[in-house]
Coordinates of C-alpha atoms and ligand atoms in Angstrom, one line a residue:
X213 CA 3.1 -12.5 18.9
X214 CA 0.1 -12.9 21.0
X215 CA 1.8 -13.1 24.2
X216 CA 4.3 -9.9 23.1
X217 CA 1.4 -7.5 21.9
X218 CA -0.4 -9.1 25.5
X219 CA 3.1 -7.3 27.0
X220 CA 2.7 -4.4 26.2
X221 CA -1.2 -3.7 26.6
X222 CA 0.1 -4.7 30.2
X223 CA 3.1 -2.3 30.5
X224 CA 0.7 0.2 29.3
X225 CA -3.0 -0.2 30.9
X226 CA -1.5 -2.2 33.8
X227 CA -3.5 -6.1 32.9
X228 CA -4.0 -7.6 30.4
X229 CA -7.0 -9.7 31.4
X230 CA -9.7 -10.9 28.5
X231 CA -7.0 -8.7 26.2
X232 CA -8.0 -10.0 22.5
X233 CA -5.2 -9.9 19.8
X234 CA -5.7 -8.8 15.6
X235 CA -3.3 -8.8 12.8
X236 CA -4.0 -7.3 9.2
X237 CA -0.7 -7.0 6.8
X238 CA 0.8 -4.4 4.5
X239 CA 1.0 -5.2 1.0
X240 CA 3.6 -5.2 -1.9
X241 CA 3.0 -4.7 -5.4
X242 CA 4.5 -6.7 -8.1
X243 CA 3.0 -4.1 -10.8
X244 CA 0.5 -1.7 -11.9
X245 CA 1.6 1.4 -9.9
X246 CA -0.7 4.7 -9.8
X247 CA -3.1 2.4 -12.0
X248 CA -5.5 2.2 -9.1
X249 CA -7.3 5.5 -9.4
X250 CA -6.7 5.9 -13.1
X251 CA -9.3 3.1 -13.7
X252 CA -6.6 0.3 -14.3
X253 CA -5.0 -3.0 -13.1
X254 CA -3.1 -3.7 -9.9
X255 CA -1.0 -7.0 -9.4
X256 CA -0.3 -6.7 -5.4
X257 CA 0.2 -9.7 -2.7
X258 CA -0.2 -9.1 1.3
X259 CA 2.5 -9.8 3.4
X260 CA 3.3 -11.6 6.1
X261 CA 4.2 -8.5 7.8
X262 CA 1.8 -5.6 8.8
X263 CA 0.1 -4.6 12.2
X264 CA -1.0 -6.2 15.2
X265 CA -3.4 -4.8 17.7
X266 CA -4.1 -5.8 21.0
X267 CA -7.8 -4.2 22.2
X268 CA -10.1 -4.4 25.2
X269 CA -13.2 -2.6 26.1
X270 CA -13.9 -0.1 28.6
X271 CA -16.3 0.5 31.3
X272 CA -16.4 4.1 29.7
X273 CA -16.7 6.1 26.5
X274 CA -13.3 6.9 26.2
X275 CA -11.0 5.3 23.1
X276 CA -7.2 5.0 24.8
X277 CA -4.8 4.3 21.6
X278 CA -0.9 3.5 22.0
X279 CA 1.6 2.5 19.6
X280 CA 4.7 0.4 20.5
X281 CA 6.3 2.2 17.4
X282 CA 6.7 5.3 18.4
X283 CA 9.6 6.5 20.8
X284 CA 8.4 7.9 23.6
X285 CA 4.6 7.0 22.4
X286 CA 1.9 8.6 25.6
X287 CA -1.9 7.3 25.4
X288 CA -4.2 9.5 22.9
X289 CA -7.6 9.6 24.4
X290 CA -10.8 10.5 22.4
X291 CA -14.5 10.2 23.6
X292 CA -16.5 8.4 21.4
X293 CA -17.9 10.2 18.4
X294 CA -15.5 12.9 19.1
X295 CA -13.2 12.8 16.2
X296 CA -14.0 15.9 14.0
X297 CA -10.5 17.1 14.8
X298 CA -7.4 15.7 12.7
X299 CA -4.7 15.7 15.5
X300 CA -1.9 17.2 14.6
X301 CA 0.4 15.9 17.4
X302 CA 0.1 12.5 17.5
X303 CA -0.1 11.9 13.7
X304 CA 0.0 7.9 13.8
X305 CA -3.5 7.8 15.8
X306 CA -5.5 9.6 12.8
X307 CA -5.4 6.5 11.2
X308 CA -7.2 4.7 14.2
X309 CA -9.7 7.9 15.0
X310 CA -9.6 7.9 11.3
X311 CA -11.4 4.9 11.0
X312 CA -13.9 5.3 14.3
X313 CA -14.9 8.7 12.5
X314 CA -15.6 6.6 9.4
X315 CA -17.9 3.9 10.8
X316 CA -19.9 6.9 12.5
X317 CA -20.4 8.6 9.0
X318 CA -21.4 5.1 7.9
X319 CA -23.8 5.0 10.6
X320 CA -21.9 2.2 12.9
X321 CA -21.5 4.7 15.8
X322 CA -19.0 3.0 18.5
X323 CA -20.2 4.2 21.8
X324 CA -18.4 1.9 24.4
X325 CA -14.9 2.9 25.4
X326 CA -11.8 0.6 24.1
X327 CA -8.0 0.3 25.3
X328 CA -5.8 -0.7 22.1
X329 CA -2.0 -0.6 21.9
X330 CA -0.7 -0.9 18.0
X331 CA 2.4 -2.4 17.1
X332 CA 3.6 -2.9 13.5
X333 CA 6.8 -4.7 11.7
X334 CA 6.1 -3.1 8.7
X335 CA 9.1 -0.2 8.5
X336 CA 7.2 2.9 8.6
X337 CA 7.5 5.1 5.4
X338 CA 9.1 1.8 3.2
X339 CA 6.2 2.2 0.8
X340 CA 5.0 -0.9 1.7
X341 CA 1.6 0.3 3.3
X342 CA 1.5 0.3 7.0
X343 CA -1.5 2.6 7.1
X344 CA -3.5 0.4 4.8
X345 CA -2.6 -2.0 7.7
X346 CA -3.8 -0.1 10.8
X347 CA -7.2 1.1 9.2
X348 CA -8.0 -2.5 7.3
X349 CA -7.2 -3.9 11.2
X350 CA -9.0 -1.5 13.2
X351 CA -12.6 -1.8 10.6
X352 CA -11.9 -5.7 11.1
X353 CA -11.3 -5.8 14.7
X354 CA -14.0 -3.4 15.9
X355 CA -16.3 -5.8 13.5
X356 CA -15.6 -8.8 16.1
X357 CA -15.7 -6.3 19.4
X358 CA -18.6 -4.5 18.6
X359 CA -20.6 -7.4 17.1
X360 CA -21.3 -5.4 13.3
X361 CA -21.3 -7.3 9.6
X362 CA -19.1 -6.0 7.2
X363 CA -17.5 -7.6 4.0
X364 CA -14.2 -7.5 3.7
X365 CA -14.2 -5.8 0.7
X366 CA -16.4 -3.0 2.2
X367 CA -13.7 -2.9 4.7
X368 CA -11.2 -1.9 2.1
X369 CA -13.1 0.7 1.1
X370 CA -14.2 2.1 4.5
X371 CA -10.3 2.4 5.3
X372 CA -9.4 4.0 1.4
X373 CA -12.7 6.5 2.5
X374 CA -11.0 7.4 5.7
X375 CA -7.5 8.0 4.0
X376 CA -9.4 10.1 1.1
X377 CA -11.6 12.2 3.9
X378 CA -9.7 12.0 7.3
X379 CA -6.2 11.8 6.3
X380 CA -6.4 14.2 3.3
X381 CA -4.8 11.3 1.3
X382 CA -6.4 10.7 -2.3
X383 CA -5.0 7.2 -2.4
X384 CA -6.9 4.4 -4.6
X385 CA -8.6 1.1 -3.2
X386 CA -5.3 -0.9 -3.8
X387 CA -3.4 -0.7 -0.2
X388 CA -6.7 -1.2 1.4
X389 CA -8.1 -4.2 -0.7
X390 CA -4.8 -6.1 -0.7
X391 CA -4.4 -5.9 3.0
X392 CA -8.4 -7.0 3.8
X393 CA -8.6 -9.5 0.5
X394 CA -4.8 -10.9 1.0
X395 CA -4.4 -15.0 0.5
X396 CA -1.6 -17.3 1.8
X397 CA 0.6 -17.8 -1.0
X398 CA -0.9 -15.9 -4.0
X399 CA -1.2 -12.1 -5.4
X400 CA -3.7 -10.6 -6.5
X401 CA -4.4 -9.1 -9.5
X402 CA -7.5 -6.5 -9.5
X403 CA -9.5 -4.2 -11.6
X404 CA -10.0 -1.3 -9.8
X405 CA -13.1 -0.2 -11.5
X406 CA -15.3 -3.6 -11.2
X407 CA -13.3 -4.5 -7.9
X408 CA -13.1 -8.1 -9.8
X409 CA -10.1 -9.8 -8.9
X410 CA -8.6 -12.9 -9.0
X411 CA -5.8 -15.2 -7.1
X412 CA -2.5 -15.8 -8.3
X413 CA -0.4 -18.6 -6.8
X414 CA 3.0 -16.8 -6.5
X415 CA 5.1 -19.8 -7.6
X416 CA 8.7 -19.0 -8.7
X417 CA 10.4 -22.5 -8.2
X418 CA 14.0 -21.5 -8.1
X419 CA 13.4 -18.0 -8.0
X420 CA 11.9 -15.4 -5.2
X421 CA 10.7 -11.8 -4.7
X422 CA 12.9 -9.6 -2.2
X423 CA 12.2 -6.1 -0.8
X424 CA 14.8 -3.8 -0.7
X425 CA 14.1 -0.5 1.0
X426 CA 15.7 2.5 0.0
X427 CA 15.7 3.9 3.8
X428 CA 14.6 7.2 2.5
X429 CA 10.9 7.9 3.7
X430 CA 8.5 9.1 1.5
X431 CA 7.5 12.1 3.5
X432 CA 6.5 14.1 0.6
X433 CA 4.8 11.1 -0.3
X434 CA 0.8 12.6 0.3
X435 CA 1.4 16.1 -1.6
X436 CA 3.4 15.0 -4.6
X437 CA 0.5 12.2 -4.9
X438 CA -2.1 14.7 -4.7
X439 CA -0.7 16.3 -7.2
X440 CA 0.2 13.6 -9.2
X441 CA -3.9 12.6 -9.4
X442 CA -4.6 16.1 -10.6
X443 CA -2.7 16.1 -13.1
X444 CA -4.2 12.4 -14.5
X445 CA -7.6 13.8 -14.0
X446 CA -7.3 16.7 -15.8
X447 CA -5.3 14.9 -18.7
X448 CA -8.6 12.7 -18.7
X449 CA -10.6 16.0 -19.2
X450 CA -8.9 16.7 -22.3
X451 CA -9.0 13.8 -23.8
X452 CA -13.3 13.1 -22.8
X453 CA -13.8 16.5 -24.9
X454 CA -13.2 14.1 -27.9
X455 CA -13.4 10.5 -26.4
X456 CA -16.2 8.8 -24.8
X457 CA -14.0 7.0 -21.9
X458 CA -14.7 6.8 -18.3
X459 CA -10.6 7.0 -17.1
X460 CA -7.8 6.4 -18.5
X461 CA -7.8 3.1 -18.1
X462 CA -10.4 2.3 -20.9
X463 CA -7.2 3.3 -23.3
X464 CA -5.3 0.8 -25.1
X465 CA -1.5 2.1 -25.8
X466 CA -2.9 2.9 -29.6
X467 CA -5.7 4.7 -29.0
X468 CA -3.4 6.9 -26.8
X469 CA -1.0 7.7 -28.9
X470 CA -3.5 8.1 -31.8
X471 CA -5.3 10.7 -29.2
X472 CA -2.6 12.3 -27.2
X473 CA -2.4 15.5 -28.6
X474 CA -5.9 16.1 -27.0
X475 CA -3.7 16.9 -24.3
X476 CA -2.0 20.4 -24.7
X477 CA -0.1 20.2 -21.4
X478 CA 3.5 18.3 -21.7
X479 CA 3.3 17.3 -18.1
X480 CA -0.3 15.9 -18.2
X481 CA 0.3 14.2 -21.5
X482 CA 3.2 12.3 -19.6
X483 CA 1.0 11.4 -16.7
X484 CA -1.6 10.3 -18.9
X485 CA 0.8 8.3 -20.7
X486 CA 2.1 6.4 -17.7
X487 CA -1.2 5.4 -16.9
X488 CA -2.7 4.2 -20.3
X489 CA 1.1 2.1 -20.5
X490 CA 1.4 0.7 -17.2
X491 CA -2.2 -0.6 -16.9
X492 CA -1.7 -2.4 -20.2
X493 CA 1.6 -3.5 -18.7
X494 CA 0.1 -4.6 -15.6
X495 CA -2.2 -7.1 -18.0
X496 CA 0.0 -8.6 -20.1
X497 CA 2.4 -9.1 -17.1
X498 CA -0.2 -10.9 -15.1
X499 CA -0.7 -13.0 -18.4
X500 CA 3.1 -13.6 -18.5
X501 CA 3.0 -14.9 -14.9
X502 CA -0.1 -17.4 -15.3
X503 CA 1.9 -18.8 -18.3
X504 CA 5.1 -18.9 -15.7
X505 CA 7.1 -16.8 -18.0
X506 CA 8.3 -15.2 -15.5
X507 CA 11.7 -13.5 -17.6
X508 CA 8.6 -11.3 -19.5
X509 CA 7.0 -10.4 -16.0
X510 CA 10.7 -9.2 -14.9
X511 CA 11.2 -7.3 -18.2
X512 CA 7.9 -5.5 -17.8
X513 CA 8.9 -4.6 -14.4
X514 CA 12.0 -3.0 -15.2
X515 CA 9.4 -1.1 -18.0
X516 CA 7.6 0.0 -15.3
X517 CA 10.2 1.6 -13.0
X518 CA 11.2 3.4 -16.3
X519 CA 8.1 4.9 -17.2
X520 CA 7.6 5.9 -13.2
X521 CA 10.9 7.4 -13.6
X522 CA 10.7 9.4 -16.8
X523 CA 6.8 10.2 -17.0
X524 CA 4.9 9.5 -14.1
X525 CA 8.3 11.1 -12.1
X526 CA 7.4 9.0 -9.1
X527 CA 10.7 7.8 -8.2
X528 CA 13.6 9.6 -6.3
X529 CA 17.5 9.4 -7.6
X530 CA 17.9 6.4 -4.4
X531 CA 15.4 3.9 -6.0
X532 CA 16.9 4.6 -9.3
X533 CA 20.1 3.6 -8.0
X534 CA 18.7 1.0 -6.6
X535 CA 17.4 -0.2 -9.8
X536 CA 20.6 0.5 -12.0
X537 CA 22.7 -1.4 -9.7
X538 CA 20.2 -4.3 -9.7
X539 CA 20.2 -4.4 -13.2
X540 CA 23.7 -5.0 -13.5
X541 CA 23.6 -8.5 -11.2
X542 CA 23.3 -11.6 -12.8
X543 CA 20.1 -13.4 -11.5
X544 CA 17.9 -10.3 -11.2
X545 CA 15.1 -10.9 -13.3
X546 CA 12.9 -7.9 -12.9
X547 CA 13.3 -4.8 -10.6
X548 CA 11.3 -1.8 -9.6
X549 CA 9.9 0.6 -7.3
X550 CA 6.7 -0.1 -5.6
X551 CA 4.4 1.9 -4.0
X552 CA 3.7 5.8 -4.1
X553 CA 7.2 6.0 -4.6
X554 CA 9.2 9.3 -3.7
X555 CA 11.5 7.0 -1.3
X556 CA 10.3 3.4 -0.2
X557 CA 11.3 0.3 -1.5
X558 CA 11.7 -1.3 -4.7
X559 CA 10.5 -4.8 -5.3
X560 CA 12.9 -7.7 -7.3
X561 CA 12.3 -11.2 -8.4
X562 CA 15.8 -13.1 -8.2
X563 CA 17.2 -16.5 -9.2
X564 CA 17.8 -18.0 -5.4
X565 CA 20.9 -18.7 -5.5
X566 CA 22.1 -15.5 -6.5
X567 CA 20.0 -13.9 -4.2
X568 CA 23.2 -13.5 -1.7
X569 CA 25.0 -12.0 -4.1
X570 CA 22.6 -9.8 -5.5
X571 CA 22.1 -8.4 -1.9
X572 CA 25.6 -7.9 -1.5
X573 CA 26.1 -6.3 -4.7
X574 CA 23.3 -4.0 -4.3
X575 CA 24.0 -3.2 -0.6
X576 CA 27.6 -2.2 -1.1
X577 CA 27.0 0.3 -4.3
X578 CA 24.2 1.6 -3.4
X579 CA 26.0 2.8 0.0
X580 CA 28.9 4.1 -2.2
X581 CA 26.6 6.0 -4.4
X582 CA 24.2 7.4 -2.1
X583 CA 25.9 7.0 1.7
X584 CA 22.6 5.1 2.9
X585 CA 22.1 1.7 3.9
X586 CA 19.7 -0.6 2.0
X587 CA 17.9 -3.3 4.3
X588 CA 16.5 -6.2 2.5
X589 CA 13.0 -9.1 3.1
X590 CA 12.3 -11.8 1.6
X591 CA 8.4 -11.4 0.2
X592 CA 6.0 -14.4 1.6
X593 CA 2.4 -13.6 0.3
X594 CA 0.1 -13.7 3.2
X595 CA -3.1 -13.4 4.4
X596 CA -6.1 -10.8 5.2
X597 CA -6.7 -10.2 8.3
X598 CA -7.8 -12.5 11.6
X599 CA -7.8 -12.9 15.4
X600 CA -4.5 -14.6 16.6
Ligands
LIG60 C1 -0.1 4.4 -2.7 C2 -1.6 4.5 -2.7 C3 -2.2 3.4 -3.6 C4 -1.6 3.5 -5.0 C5 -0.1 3.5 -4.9 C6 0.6 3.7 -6.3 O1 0.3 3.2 -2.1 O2 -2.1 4.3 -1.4 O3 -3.6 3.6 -3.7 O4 -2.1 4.6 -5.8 O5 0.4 4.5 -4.0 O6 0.4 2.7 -7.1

């Protein structure tokens, strides 16, 4: 990968002398979906997949981003410290600017000039959180360029600031944490209030986890989710006039029910709902998994997907089909959707050797049904980020 991402800073700034290569990867998560700003539990792993960057300094102030990834991609050029504006055209490079506007509101002003070409093997729009990607690998790499200290966990939540504040997005700290706080082999399951986490060795024997991406983007993706956090956070309000809780998360399934009709509105009563379940879910699922019960973690995933479906209303009629068809394979032992949701992927644990089958079955109805073409990955838990 070195020597292609060296390629293509060449093609594009014409050497690629004292050219240094970075990688930070995407994430998919097992369970505990729209927990993350709701005060709950995430179970996520990084990939192996994500974005590479290949980065040199300048003799000037002037930041030159490229991305392999987009057709027809032409240099965006910035000064340094100029990054007020959200640029419309060339969408992709807010989340780079995104991040140099960051560090300067941190106080980590970057004032020499860099040349940086992005490529990623994440599919874009697959839910499987390429942006998390770019900003967790630009914080990290401009770290080692410019010479500045910065845990990786404040890293995480430098790149969930500029998503929140520079890309209008008001997305929680899970994309960001599992891309910078990703290990080899393991998940990770967080609380997103303490930021305590711990490691899970992701283990399955004869079993494995397999992406399959519904091929539909999740363009509405940012507007829906918006929404979708005003609607907890207002369900929240109701229920603080009689309870003393800091989010929903603090709720056990009991306490919610007992309380729900707090909530007069059916729609934030659902939403509420979701959350309170799901981060319970995401628990005992995680406590499942550590006891290698893995038939309970696949049950609780299908759990999820249908309360996603029917109360958070996350999903989109493709992953349901996705799902449904799943279900009715032998050797499928949990599947979901993961991620924001609206389009993306869904996420499956599988008995290996029905994992062809499975595919097949899956691939060929869900074309029937829907017209689209599913592509499928194989999920191998990787690491944060680092310098190739
Ligand atoms: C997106 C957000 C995350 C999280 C998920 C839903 O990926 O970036 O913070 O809220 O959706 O679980």
């Amino acid at each position: 990968m070195k020597a292609y991402m060296k390629n293509i800073f060449e093609k594009v700034y014409g050497d690629s002398e004292g050219v240094r290569v970075f990688f930070a990867p995407g994430r998919v998560n097992l369970i505990g979906e729209h927990t993350d700003y709701n005060g709950g539990h995430v179970f996520p792993c990084a990939l192996t997949l994500g974005t590479y960057a290949a980065i040199r300094k300048r003799n000037d102030n002037l930041i030159h981003l490229y991305s392999e990834n987009i057709p027809n991609c032409l240099v965006v050029e910035r000064e340094c410290g100029d990054y007020k504006i959200y640029n419309k055209s060339g969408a992709w490079s807010n989340y780079p600017y995104g991040i140099f506007w960051s560090l300067k509101e941190k106080g980590i002003d970057v004032k020499n000039g860099y040349d940086i070409v992005y490529y990623g093997d994440i599919p874009a729009g697959a839910g499987l959180s390429s942006s998390a990607s770019i900003e967790v690998l630009t914080v990290y790499m401009l770290s080692v360029m410019e010479g500045f200290e910065m845990s990786l966990t404040d890293m995480a939540i430098l790149g969930q600031y500029s998503e929140n504040n520079y890309n209008k997005m008001n997305c929680g700290i899970m994309d960001q944490f599992t891309s910078a706080m990703g290990k080899d082999g393991h998940a990770v399951f967080l609380d997103t209030v303490t930021l305590e986490y711990e490691y899970a060795p992701l283990e399955l024997k004869d079993k494995k986890i397999i992406i399959i991406n519904s091929n539909v983007k999740h363009s509405l993706g940012s507007s829906k989710y918006n929404e979708r956090r005003s609607e907890s956070e207002a369900a929240l309000a109701a229920l603080q006039t009689e309870l003393d809780i800091e989010s929903l998360g603090d709720l056990t399934e009991e306490e919610f029910d007992n309380n729900q009709m707090l909530i007069k509105d059916d729609i934030q009563r659902k939403r509420a709902k979701h959350a309170v379940y799901e981060n319970q879910r995401t628990i005992k699922a995680y406590n499942a998994l550590k006891e290698n019960d893995i038939d309970t973690f696949g049950k609780f995933m299908v759990d999820s997907h249908i309360s996603l479906r029917d109360d958070y209303e996350v999903s989109c009629e493709e992953l349901d089909v996705i799902v449904e068809e799943g279900l009715k394979c032998e050797g499928v032992i949990g599947i979901r959707m993961t991620g924001g949701g609206f389009g993306g992927s869904c996420v499956s644990i599988v008995e290996t050797d029905k994992e062809e089958a499975v595919k097949k079955a899956i691939g060929d109805n869900y074309k029937k049904r829907t017209g689209r073409e599913a592509s499928f990955c194989s999920v191998l838990a990787g690491k944060g980020p680092y310098e190739l």
